[in-house]
PDB file of N, CA and C in Angstrom:
ATOM      1  N   MET Y  43       2.862   3.598  19.523  1.00  0.00           N
ATOM      2  CA  MET Y  43       3.987   2.990  18.832  1.00  0.00           C
ATOM      3  C   MET Y  43       3.470   1.873  17.920  1.00  0.00           C
ATOM      4  N   ILE Y  44       3.933   1.878  16.713  1.00  0.00           N
ATOM      5  CA  ILE Y  44       3.522   0.881  15.725  1.00  0.00           C
ATOM      6  C   ILE Y  44       4.664  -0.106  15.540  1.00  0.00           C
ATOM      7  N   ILE Y  45       4.355  -1.381  15.673  1.00  0.00           N
ATOM      8  CA  ILE Y  45       5.359  -2.415  15.438  1.00  0.00           C
ATOM      9  C   ILE Y  45       5.308  -2.761  13.959  1.00  0.00           C
ATOM     10  N   THR Y  46       6.421  -2.536  13.278  1.00  0.00           N
ATOM     11  CA  THR Y  46       6.486  -2.802  11.838  1.00  0.00           C
ATOM     12  C   THR Y  46       7.493  -3.922  11.601  1.00  0.00           C
ATOM     13  N   ASN Y  47       7.025  -5.154  11.709  1.00  0.00           N
ATOM     14  CA  ASN Y  47       7.931  -6.294  11.609  1.00  0.00           C
ATOM     15  C   ASN Y  47       7.790  -7.077  10.303  1.00  0.00           C
ATOM     16  N   GLN Y  48       7.084  -6.528   9.335  1.00  0.00           N
ATOM     17  CA  GLN Y  48       6.998  -7.140   8.018  1.00  0.00           C
ATOM     18  C   GLN Y  48       7.627  -6.201   6.992  1.00  0.00           C
ATOM     19  N   THR Y  49       7.968  -6.749   5.849  1.00  0.00           N
ATOM     20  CA  THR Y  49       8.571  -5.951   4.785  1.00  0.00           C
ATOM     21  C   THR Y  49       7.684  -6.003   3.552  1.00  0.00           C
ATOM     22  N   ILE Y  50       7.462  -4.840   2.957  1.00  0.00           N
ATOM     23  CA  ILE Y  50       6.731  -4.771   1.698  1.00  0.00           C
ATOM     24  C   ILE Y  50       7.618  -4.058   0.671  1.00  0.00           C
ATOM     25  N   ARG Y  51       7.284  -4.239  -0.590  1.00  0.00           N
ATOM     26  CA  ARG Y  51       7.982  -3.538  -1.672  1.00  0.00           C
ATOM     27  C   ARG Y  51       6.964  -2.719  -2.449  1.00  0.00           C
ATOM     28  N   ILE Y  52       7.316  -1.469  -2.712  1.00  0.00           N
ATOM     29  CA  ILE Y  52       6.465  -0.608  -3.526  1.00  0.00           C
ATOM     30  C   ILE Y  52       7.212  -0.267  -4.804  1.00  0.00           C
ATOM     31  N   GLU Y  53       6.550  -0.512  -5.929  1.00  0.00           N
ATOM     32  CA  GLU Y  53       7.081  -0.130  -7.233  1.00  0.00           C
ATOM     33  C   GLU Y  53       6.218   1.017  -7.746  1.00  0.00           C
ATOM     34  N   HIS Y  54       6.813   2.195  -7.841  1.00  0.00           N
ATOM     35  CA  HIS Y  54       6.076   3.371  -8.299  1.00  0.00           C
ATOM     36  C   HIS Y  54       5.960   3.363  -9.819  1.00  0.00           C
ATOM     37  N   LYS Y  55       4.801   3.770 -10.307  1.00  0.00           N
ATOM     38  CA  LYS Y  55       4.582   3.831 -11.748  1.00  0.00           C
ATOM     39  C   LYS Y  55       5.485   4.907 -12.343  1.00  0.00           C
ATOM     40  N   ALA Y  56       6.246   4.520 -13.360  1.00  0.00           N
ATOM     41  CA  ALA Y  56       7.160   5.452 -14.024  1.00  0.00           C
ATOM     42  C   ALA Y  56       6.560   5.993 -15.317  1.00  0.00           C
ATOM     43  N   GLY Y  57       5.608   5.277 -15.875  1.00  0.00           N
ATOM     44  CA  GLY Y  57       5.000   5.691 -17.138  1.00  0.00           C
ATOM     45  C   GLY Y  57       4.440   4.493 -17.868  1.00  0.00           C
ATOM     46  N   GLU Y  58       4.334   4.636 -19.176  1.00  0.00           N
ATOM     47  CA  GLU Y  58       3.819   3.545 -20.007  1.00  0.00           C
ATOM     48  C   GLU Y  58       4.721   3.378 -21.220  1.00  0.00           C
ATOM     49  N   ASP Y  59       4.799   2.140 -21.695  1.00  0.00           N
ATOM     50  CA  ASP Y  59       5.576   1.893 -22.906  1.00  0.00           C
ATOM     51  C   ASP Y  59       4.717   2.208 -24.125  1.00  0.00           C
ATOM     52  N   LYS Y  60       5.261   1.970 -25.321  1.00  0.00           N
ATOM     53  CA  LYS Y  60       4.532   2.329 -26.543  1.00  0.00           C
ATOM     54  C   LYS Y  60       3.273   1.496 -26.769  1.00  0.00           C
ATOM     55  N   TYR Y  61       3.117   0.399 -25.987  1.00  0.00           N
ATOM     56  CA  TYR Y  61       1.932  -0.451 -26.101  1.00  0.00           C
ATOM     57  C   TYR Y  61       0.903  -0.144 -25.014  1.00  0.00           C
ATOM     58  N   GLY Y  62       1.189   0.854 -24.190  1.00  0.00           N
ATOM     59  CA  GLY Y  62       0.271   1.222 -23.120  1.00  0.00           C
ATOM     60  C   GLY Y  62       0.441   0.408 -21.854  1.00  0.00           C
ATOM     61  N   GLU Y  63       1.463  -0.442 -21.785  1.00  0.00           N
ATOM     62  CA  GLU Y  63       1.739  -1.242 -20.584  1.00  0.00           C
ATOM     63  C   GLU Y  63       2.471  -0.385 -19.554  1.00  0.00           C
ATOM     64  N   THR Y  64       2.151  -0.568 -18.294  1.00  0.00           N
ATOM     65  CA  THR Y  64       2.759   0.212 -17.227  1.00  0.00           C
ATOM     66  C   THR Y  64       4.227  -0.159 -17.038  1.00  0.00           C
ATOM     67  N   ILE Y  65       5.052   0.865 -16.870  1.00  0.00           N
ATOM     68  CA  ILE Y  65       6.467   0.692 -16.554  1.00  0.00           C
ATOM     69  C   ILE Y  65       6.649   1.154 -15.116  1.00  0.00           C
ATOM     70  N   TYR Y  66       7.362   0.351 -14.325  1.00  0.00           N
ATOM     71  CA  TYR Y  66       7.573   0.666 -12.917  1.00  0.00           C
ATOM     72  C   TYR Y  66       9.034   0.988 -12.638  1.00  0.00           C
ATOM     73  N   ASP Y  67       9.241   1.867 -11.650  1.00  0.00           N
ATOM     74  CA  ASP Y  67      10.583   2.121 -11.130  1.00  0.00           C
ATOM     75  C   ASP Y  67      11.036   0.891 -10.357  1.00  0.00           C
ATOM     76  N   PRO Y  68      12.326   0.765 -10.054  1.00  0.00           N
ATOM     77  CA  PRO Y  68      12.787  -0.354  -9.222  1.00  0.00           C
ATOM     78  C   PRO Y  68      12.073  -0.339  -7.871  1.00  0.00           C
ATOM     79  N   PRO Y  69      11.833  -1.521  -7.282  1.00  0.00           N
ATOM     80  CA  PRO Y  69      11.100  -1.588  -6.011  1.00  0.00           C
ATOM     81  C   PRO Y  69      11.881  -0.958  -4.858  1.00  0.00           C
ATOM     82  N   VAL Y  70      11.127  -0.349  -3.941  1.00  0.00           N
ATOM     83  CA  VAL Y  70      11.682   0.226  -2.717  1.00  0.00           C
ATOM     84  C   VAL Y  70      11.085  -0.551  -1.556  1.00  0.00           C
ATOM     85  N   GLU Y  71      11.927  -1.026  -0.630  1.00  0.00           N
ATOM     86  CA  GLU Y  71      11.432  -1.791   0.515  1.00  0.00           C
ATOM     87  C   GLU Y  71      11.104  -0.874   1.685  1.00  0.00           C
ATOM     88  N   TYR Y  72      10.025  -1.219   2.387  1.00  0.00           N
ATOM     89  CA  TYR Y  72       9.580  -0.492   3.569  1.00  0.00           C
ATOM     90  C   TYR Y  72       9.247  -1.489   4.666  1.00  0.00           C
ATOM     91  N   GLN Y  73       9.509  -1.120   5.896  1.00  0.00           N
ATOM     92  CA  GLN Y  73       9.042  -1.887   7.041  1.00  0.00           C
ATOM     93  C   GLN Y  73       7.580  -1.486   7.247  1.00  0.00           C
ATOM     94  N   ALA Y  74       6.726  -2.456   7.495  1.00  0.00           N
ATOM     95  CA  ALA Y  74       5.294  -2.185   7.602  1.00  0.00           C
ATOM     96  C   ALA Y  74       4.647  -3.112   8.613  1.00  0.00           C
ATOM     97  N   ARG Y  75       3.468  -2.729   9.013  1.00  0.00           N
ATOM     98  CA  ARG Y  75       2.592  -3.591   9.810  1.00  0.00           C
ATOM     99  C   ARG Y  75       1.496  -4.029   8.851  1.00  0.00           C
ATOM    100  N   VAL Y  76       1.428  -5.326   8.563  1.00  0.00           N
ATOM    101  CA  VAL Y  76       0.471  -5.857   7.597  1.00  0.00           C
ATOM    102  C   VAL Y  76      -0.678  -6.509   8.365  1.00  0.00           C
ATOM    103  N   THR Y  77      -1.897  -6.151   7.990  1.00  0.00           N
ATOM    104  CA  THR Y  77      -3.079  -6.716   8.629  1.00  0.00           C
ATOM    105  C   THR Y  77      -4.003  -7.275   7.563  1.00  0.00           C
ATOM    106  N   ASP Y  78      -4.354  -8.553   7.714  1.00  0.00           N
ATOM    107  CA  ASP Y  78      -5.344  -9.183   6.835  1.00  0.00           C
ATOM    108  C   ASP Y  78      -6.711  -8.938   7.454  1.00  0.00           C
ATOM    109  N   LYS Y  79      -7.453  -8.042   6.859  1.00  0.00           N
ATOM    110  CA  LYS Y  79      -8.749  -7.679   7.411  1.00  0.00           C
ATOM    111  C   LYS Y  79      -9.640  -7.203   6.277  1.00  0.00           C
ATOM    112  N   ILE Y  80     -10.847  -7.691   6.237  1.00  0.00           N
ATOM    113  CA  ILE Y  80     -11.799  -7.265   5.218  1.00  0.00           C
ATOM    114  C   ILE Y  80     -12.494  -6.000   5.712  1.00  0.00           C
ATOM    115  N   GLU Y  81     -12.355  -4.934   4.914  1.00  0.00           N
ATOM    116  CA  GLU Y  81     -12.946  -3.645   5.259  1.00  0.00           C
ATOM    117  C   GLU Y  81     -13.542  -3.003   4.013  1.00  0.00           C
ATOM    118  N   GLU Y  82     -14.593  -2.235   4.217  1.00  0.00           N
ATOM    119  CA  GLU Y  82     -15.162  -1.462   3.124  1.00  0.00           C
ATOM    120  C   GLU Y  82     -14.546  -0.066   3.191  1.00  0.00           C
ATOM    121  N   VAL Y  83     -13.938   0.364   2.080  1.00  0.00           N
ATOM    122  CA  VAL Y  83     -13.305   1.681   2.005  1.00  0.00           C
ATOM    123  C   VAL Y  83     -13.764   2.371   0.723  1.00  0.00           C
ATOM    124  N   LYS Y  84     -13.519   3.670   0.649  1.00  0.00           N
ATOM    125  CA  LYS Y  84     -13.834   4.411  -0.571  1.00  0.00           C
ATOM    126  C   LYS Y  84     -12.562   4.602  -1.371  1.00  0.00           C
ATOM    127  N   ASN Y  85     -12.642   4.328  -2.670  1.00  0.00           N
ATOM    128  CA  ASN Y  85     -11.472   4.504  -3.533  1.00  0.00           C
ATOM    129  C   ASN Y  85     -11.359   5.968  -3.960  1.00  0.00           C
ATOM    130  N   GLN Y  86     -10.407   6.262  -4.852  1.00  0.00           N
ATOM    131  CA  GLN Y  86     -10.161   7.647  -5.261  1.00  0.00           C
ATOM    132  C   GLN Y  86     -11.334   8.275  -5.995  1.00  0.00           C
ATOM    133  N   LEU Y  87     -12.260   7.452  -6.479  1.00  0.00           N
ATOM    134  CA  LEU Y  87     -13.450   7.958  -7.169  1.00  0.00           C
ATOM    135  C   LEU Y  87     -14.648   8.092  -6.235  1.00  0.00           C
ATOM    136  N   GLY Y  88     -14.464   7.725  -4.969  1.00  0.00           N
ATOM    137  CA  GLY Y  88     -15.543   7.802  -3.996  1.00  0.00           C
ATOM    138  C   GLY Y  88     -16.442   6.579  -3.980  1.00  0.00           C
ATOM    139  N   LYS Y  89     -16.092   5.570  -4.768  1.00  0.00           N
ATOM    140  CA  LYS Y  89     -16.880   4.334  -4.832  1.00  0.00           C
ATOM    141  C   LYS Y  89     -16.490   3.424  -3.675  1.00  0.00           C
ATOM    142  N   GLU Y  90     -17.468   2.771  -3.058  1.00  0.00           N
ATOM    143  CA  GLU Y  90     -17.190   1.846  -1.969  1.00  0.00           C
ATOM    144  C   GLU Y  90     -16.665   0.531  -2.541  1.00  0.00           C
ATOM    145  N   VAL Y  91     -15.492   0.110  -2.046  1.00  0.00           N
ATOM    146  CA  VAL Y  91     -14.839  -1.117  -2.498  1.00  0.00           C
ATOM    147  C   VAL Y  91     -14.413  -1.917  -1.277  1.00  0.00           C
ATOM    148  N   ILE Y  92     -14.100  -3.181  -1.485  1.00  0.00           N
ATOM    149  CA  ILE Y  92     -13.695  -4.067  -0.395  1.00  0.00           C
ATOM    150  C   ILE Y  92     -12.178  -4.241  -0.396  1.00  0.00           C
ATOM    151  N   SER Y  93     -11.583  -3.950   0.737  1.00  0.00           N
ATOM    152  CA  SER Y  93     -10.155  -4.152   0.945  1.00  0.00           C
ATOM    153  C   SER Y  93      -9.990  -5.398   1.804  1.00  0.00           C
ATOM    154  N   ASN Y  94      -9.007  -6.250   1.477  1.00  0.00           N
ATOM    155  CA  ASN Y  94      -8.795  -7.432   2.314  1.00  0.00           C
ATOM    156  C   ASN Y  94      -7.433  -7.409   2.999  1.00  0.00           C
ATOM    157  N   MET Y  95      -6.704  -6.292   2.860  1.00  0.00           N
ATOM    158  CA  MET Y  95      -5.389  -6.183   3.486  1.00  0.00           C
ATOM    159  C   MET Y  95      -5.055  -4.703   3.603  1.00  0.00           C
ATOM    160  N   HIS Y  96      -4.434  -4.320   4.730  1.00  0.00           N
ATOM    161  CA  HIS Y  96      -3.924  -2.955   4.792  1.00  0.00           C
ATOM    162  C   HIS Y  96      -2.543  -2.941   5.423  1.00  0.00           C
ATOM    163  N   PHE Y  97      -1.805  -1.887   5.094  1.00  0.00           N
ATOM    164  CA  PHE Y  97      -0.429  -1.721   5.524  1.00  0.00           C
ATOM    165  C   PHE Y  97      -0.296  -0.412   6.293  1.00  0.00           C
ATOM    166  N   LEU Y  98       0.423  -0.455   7.405  1.00  0.00           N
ATOM    167  CA  LEU Y  98       0.772   0.757   8.134  1.00  0.00           C
ATOM    168  C   LEU Y  98       2.266   0.977   7.932  1.00  0.00           C
ATOM    169  N   LEU Y  99       2.628   2.153   7.438  1.00  0.00           N
ATOM    170  CA  LEU Y  99       4.015   2.508   7.160  1.00  0.00           C
ATOM    171  C   LEU Y  99       4.383   3.727   7.999  1.00  0.00           C
ATOM    172  N   LYS Y 100       5.524   3.696   8.655  1.00  0.00           N
ATOM    173  CA  LYS Y 100       5.938   4.821   9.492  1.00  0.00           C
ATOM    174  C   LYS Y 100       6.170   6.068   8.661  1.00  0.00           C
ATOM    175  N   GLY Y 101       5.656   7.188   9.161  1.00  0.00           N
ATOM    176  CA  GLY Y 101       5.862   8.470   8.508  1.00  0.00           C
ATOM    177  C   GLY Y 101       5.005   8.642   7.268  1.00  0.00           C
ATOM    178  N   LEU Y 102       5.328   9.681   6.512  1.00  0.00           N
ATOM    179  CA  LEU Y 102       4.613   9.966   5.269  1.00  0.00           C
ATOM    180  C   LEU Y 102       5.317   9.253   4.130  1.00  0.00           C
ATOM    181  N   VAL Y 103       4.629   8.310   3.510  1.00  0.00           N
ATOM    182  CA  VAL Y 103       5.185   7.522   2.412  1.00  0.00           C
ATOM    183  C   VAL Y 103       4.410   7.852   1.147  1.00  0.00           C
ATOM    184  N   LYS Y 104       5.144   8.150   0.086  1.00  0.00           N
ATOM    185  CA  LYS Y 104       4.514   8.462  -1.192  1.00  0.00           C
ATOM    186  C   LYS Y 104       3.932   7.182  -1.775  1.00  0.00           C
ATOM    187  N   VAL Y 105       2.624   7.205  -2.032  1.00  0.00           N
ATOM    188  CA  VAL Y 105       1.920   6.070  -2.622  1.00  0.00           C
ATOM    189  C   VAL Y 105       0.970   6.618  -3.663  1.00  0.00           C
ATOM    190  N   GLY Y 106       0.899   5.955  -4.804  1.00  0.00           N
ATOM    191  CA  GLY Y 106      -0.041   6.344  -5.856  1.00  0.00           C
ATOM    192  C   GLY Y 106      -0.969   5.186  -6.175  1.00  0.00           C
ATOM    193  N   TYR Y 107      -2.096   5.494  -6.770  1.00  0.00           N
ATOM    194  CA  TYR Y 107      -3.073   4.452  -7.080  1.00  0.00           C
ATOM    195  C   TYR Y 107      -2.587   3.493  -8.159  1.00  0.00           C
ATOM    196  N   ASP Y 108      -1.586   3.886  -8.931  1.00  0.00           N
ATOM    197  CA  ASP Y 108      -1.047   3.020  -9.970  1.00  0.00           C
ATOM    198  C   ASP Y 108       0.218   2.283  -9.526  1.00  0.00           C
ATOM    199  N   ASP Y 109       0.629   2.470  -8.270  1.00  0.00           N
ATOM    200  CA  ASP Y 109       1.820   1.788  -7.757  1.00  0.00           C
ATOM    201  C   ASP Y 109       1.501   0.332  -7.450  1.00  0.00           C
ATOM    202  N   LYS Y 110       2.501  -0.513  -7.539  1.00  0.00           N
ATOM    203  CA  LYS Y 110       2.347  -1.940  -7.261  1.00  0.00           C
ATOM    204  C   LYS Y 110       2.991  -2.243  -5.908  1.00  0.00           C
ATOM    205  N   ILE Y 111       2.217  -2.873  -5.015  1.00  0.00           N
ATOM    206  CA  ILE Y 111       2.711  -3.233  -3.684  1.00  0.00           C
ATOM    207  C   ILE Y 111       2.783  -4.747  -3.591  1.00  0.00           C
ATOM    208  N   THR Y 112       3.943  -5.256  -3.146  1.00  0.00           N
ATOM    209  CA  THR Y 112       4.146  -6.699  -3.008  1.00  0.00           C
ATOM    210  C   THR Y 112       4.499  -7.022  -1.573  1.00  0.00           C
ATOM    211  N   TYR Y 113       3.842  -8.057  -1.063  1.00  0.00           N
ATOM    212  CA  TYR Y 113       4.083  -8.538   0.304  1.00  0.00           C
ATOM    213  C   TYR Y 113       4.203 -10.054   0.247  1.00  0.00           C
ATOM    214  N   ILE Y 114       5.208 -10.591   0.927  1.00  0.00           N
ATOM    215  CA  ILE Y 114       5.386 -12.038   1.037  1.00  0.00           C
ATOM    216  C   ILE Y 114       5.180 -12.401   2.505  1.00  0.00           C
ATOM    217  N   ASN Y 115       4.183 -13.244   2.780  1.00  0.00           N
ATOM    218  CA  ASN Y 115       3.889 -13.584   4.174  1.00  0.00           C
ATOM    219  C   ASN Y 115       4.808 -14.690   4.692  1.00  0.00           C
ATOM    220  N   GLU Y 116       4.568 -15.102   5.921  1.00  0.00           N
ATOM    221  CA  GLU Y 116       5.406 -16.086   6.601  1.00  0.00           C
ATOM    222  C   GLU Y 116       5.399 -17.449   5.925  1.00  0.00           C
ATOM    223  N   ASN Y 117       4.344 -17.763   5.180  1.00  0.00           N
ATOM    224  CA  ASN Y 117       4.247 -19.041   4.466  1.00  0.00           C
ATOM    225  C   ASN Y 117       4.875 -18.988   3.085  1.00  0.00           C
ATOM    226  N   GLY Y 118       5.378 -17.821   2.693  1.00  0.00           N
ATOM    227  CA  GLY Y 118       5.956 -17.661   1.370  1.00  0.00           C
ATOM    228  C   GLY Y 118       4.950 -17.298   0.291  1.00  0.00           C
ATOM    229  N   ASP Y 119       3.691 -17.039   0.691  1.00  0.00           N
ATOM    230  CA  ASP Y 119       2.667 -16.625  -0.262  1.00  0.00           C
ATOM    231  C   ASP Y 119       2.937 -15.187  -0.693  1.00  0.00           C
ATOM    232  N   VAL Y 120       2.884 -14.934  -1.989  1.00  0.00           N
ATOM    233  CA  VAL Y 120       3.164 -13.614  -2.542  1.00  0.00           C
ATOM    234  C   VAL Y 120       1.852 -12.914  -2.883  1.00  0.00           C
ATOM    235  N   PHE Y 121       1.681 -11.705  -2.360  1.00  0.00           N
ATOM    236  CA  PHE Y 121       0.499 -10.893  -2.633  1.00  0.00           C
ATOM    237  C   PHE Y 121       0.960  -9.623  -3.332  1.00  0.00           C
ATOM    238  N   THR Y 122       0.444  -9.377  -4.523  1.00  0.00           N
ATOM    239  CA  THR Y 122       0.752  -8.153  -5.255  1.00  0.00           C
ATOM    240  C   THR Y 122      -0.561  -7.439  -5.520  1.00  0.00           C
ATOM    241  N   ARG Y 123      -0.621  -6.200  -5.080  1.00  0.00           N
ATOM    242  CA  ARG Y 123      -1.872  -5.435  -5.160  1.00  0.00           C
ATOM    243  C   ARG Y 123      -1.596  -4.004  -5.605  1.00  0.00           C
ATOM    244  N   LEU Y 124      -2.641  -3.358  -6.112  1.00  0.00           N
ATOM    245  CA  LEU Y 124      -2.645  -1.920  -6.343  1.00  0.00           C
ATOM    246  C   LEU Y 124      -3.442  -1.294  -5.205  1.00  0.00           C
ATOM    247  N   PRO Y 125      -3.036  -0.132  -4.724  1.00  0.00           N
ATOM    248  CA  PRO Y 125      -3.787   0.501  -3.630  1.00  0.00           C
ATOM    249  C   PRO Y 125      -5.216   0.839  -4.036  1.00  0.00           C
ATOM    250  N   LEU Y 126      -6.140   0.585  -3.128  1.00  0.00           N
ATOM    251  CA  LEU Y 126      -7.528   0.997  -3.314  1.00  0.00           C
ATOM    252  C   LEU Y 126      -7.754   2.380  -2.721  1.00  0.00           C
ATOM    253  N   SER Y 127      -7.050   2.635  -1.610  1.00  0.00           N
ATOM    254  CA  SER Y 127      -7.175   3.888  -0.890  1.00  0.00           C
ATOM    255  C   SER Y 127      -5.958   4.022   0.025  1.00  0.00           C
ATOM    256  N   TYR Y 128      -5.605   5.254   0.342  1.00  0.00           N
ATOM    257  CA  TYR Y 128      -4.520   5.477   1.307  1.00  0.00           C
ATOM    258  C   TYR Y 128      -4.764   6.803   2.008  1.00  0.00           C
ATOM    259  N   GLU Y 129      -4.214   6.909   3.205  1.00  0.00           N
ATOM    260  CA  GLU Y 129      -4.436   8.124   3.978  1.00  0.00           C
ATOM    261  C   GLU Y 129      -3.316   8.320   4.993  1.00  0.00           C
ATOM    262  N   PRO Y 130      -2.873   9.558   5.152  1.00  0.00           N
ATOM    263  CA  PRO Y 130      -1.908   9.836   6.213  1.00  0.00           C
ATOM    264  C   PRO Y 130      -2.643   9.931   7.547  1.00  0.00           C
ATOM    265  N   LYS Y 131      -2.059   9.390   8.581  1.00  0.00           N
ATOM    266  CA  LYS Y 131      -2.610   9.487   9.931  1.00  0.00           C
ATOM    267  C   LYS Y 131      -1.727  10.455  10.706  1.00  0.00           C
ATOM    268  N   ARG Y 132      -2.323  11.528  11.219  1.00  0.00           N
ATOM    269  CA  ARG Y 132      -1.561  12.588  11.855  1.00  0.00           C
ATOM    270  C   ARG Y 132      -1.636  12.517  13.377  1.00  0.00           C
ATOM    271  N   GLY Y 133      -0.545  12.968  14.011  1.00  0.00           N
ATOM    272  CA  GLY Y 133      -0.497  13.069  15.462  1.00  0.00           C
ATOM    273  C   GLY Y 133      -1.094  14.393  15.910  1.00  0.00           C
ATOM    274  N   LEU Y 134      -1.038  14.657  17.199  1.00  0.00           N
ATOM    275  CA  LEU Y 134      -1.599  15.889  17.746  1.00  0.00           C
ATOM    276  C   LEU Y 134      -0.877  17.135  17.237  1.00  0.00           C
ATOM    277  N   ASP Y 135       0.385  16.986  16.857  1.00  0.00           N
ATOM    278  CA  ASP Y 135       1.147  18.127  16.351  1.00  0.00           C
ATOM    279  C   ASP Y 135       0.885  18.405  14.870  1.00  0.00           C
ATOM    280  N   GLY Y 136       0.063  17.577  14.225  1.00  0.00           N
ATOM    281  CA  GLY Y 136      -0.282  17.769  12.828  1.00  0.00           C
ATOM    282  C   GLY Y 136       0.641  17.061  11.857  1.00  0.00           C
ATOM    283  N   LYS Y 137       1.727  16.483  12.338  1.00  0.00           N
ATOM    284  CA  LYS Y 137       2.655  15.772  11.461  1.00  0.00           C
ATOM    285  C   LYS Y 137       2.173  14.347  11.241  1.00  0.00           C
ATOM    286  N   THR Y 138       2.479  13.813  10.059  1.00  0.00           N
ATOM    287  CA  THR Y 138       2.068  12.446   9.744  1.00  0.00           C
ATOM    288  C   THR Y 138       2.881  11.452  10.549  1.00  0.00           C
ATOM    289  N   VAL Y 139       2.191  10.618  11.324  1.00  0.00           N
ATOM    290  CA  VAL Y 139       2.822   9.598  12.136  1.00  0.00           C
ATOM    291  C   VAL Y 139       3.023   8.329  11.308  1.00  0.00           C
ATOM    292  N   TYR Y 140       2.007   7.982  10.532  1.00  0.00           N
ATOM    293  CA  TYR Y 140       2.108   6.840   9.633  1.00  0.00           C
ATOM    294  C   TYR Y 140       1.152   6.984   8.470  1.00  0.00           C
ATOM    295  N   THR Y 141       1.395   6.202   7.443  1.00  0.00           N
ATOM    296  CA  THR Y 141       0.545   6.163   6.267  1.00  0.00           C
ATOM    297  C   THR Y 141      -0.160   4.815   6.233  1.00  0.00           C
ATOM    298  N   LYS Y 142      -1.467   4.837   6.042  1.00  0.00           N
ATOM    299  CA  LYS Y 142      -2.255   3.615   5.979  1.00  0.00           C
ATOM    300  C   LYS Y 142      -2.679   3.397   4.538  1.00  0.00           C
ATOM    301  N   VAL Y 143      -2.361   2.214   4.009  1.00  0.00           N
ATOM    302  CA  VAL Y 143      -2.667   1.881   2.616  1.00  0.00           C
ATOM    303  C   VAL Y 143      -3.579   0.668   2.600  1.00  0.00           C
ATOM    304  N   TYR Y 144      -4.737   0.816   1.958  1.00  0.00           N
ATOM    305  CA  TYR Y 144      -5.693  -0.277   1.831  1.00  0.00           C
ATOM    306  C   TYR Y 144      -5.533  -0.916   0.448  1.00  0.00           C
ATOM    307  N   CYS Y 145      -5.464  -2.256   0.429  1.00  0.00           N
ATOM    308  CA  CYS Y 145      -5.360  -2.984  -0.837  1.00  0.00           C
ATOM    309  C   CYS Y 145      -6.396  -4.081  -0.899  1.00  0.00           C
TER     310      CYS Y 145
END
């Protein structure tokens, strides 16, 4: 059982404007388990990068590398990140139990 007592917002990339700036869809809130931990992970290109925060989200959550994730901690500090890596974690039945996103 995963305790998800924090809230994050994910803004999915909708496209780009005529100047090449990213346009995002309205934010969607998710309950998550947020962990501040420095880890070495591989990004979508297979390059080793350093993640300093990861999120556990119940079930299969759509996340893209161009999506913007925002988390506000207990002190009111705002963290906005793009995912470095993400992976579904499956149970014994093969269904996704949660999605882990490294930022």
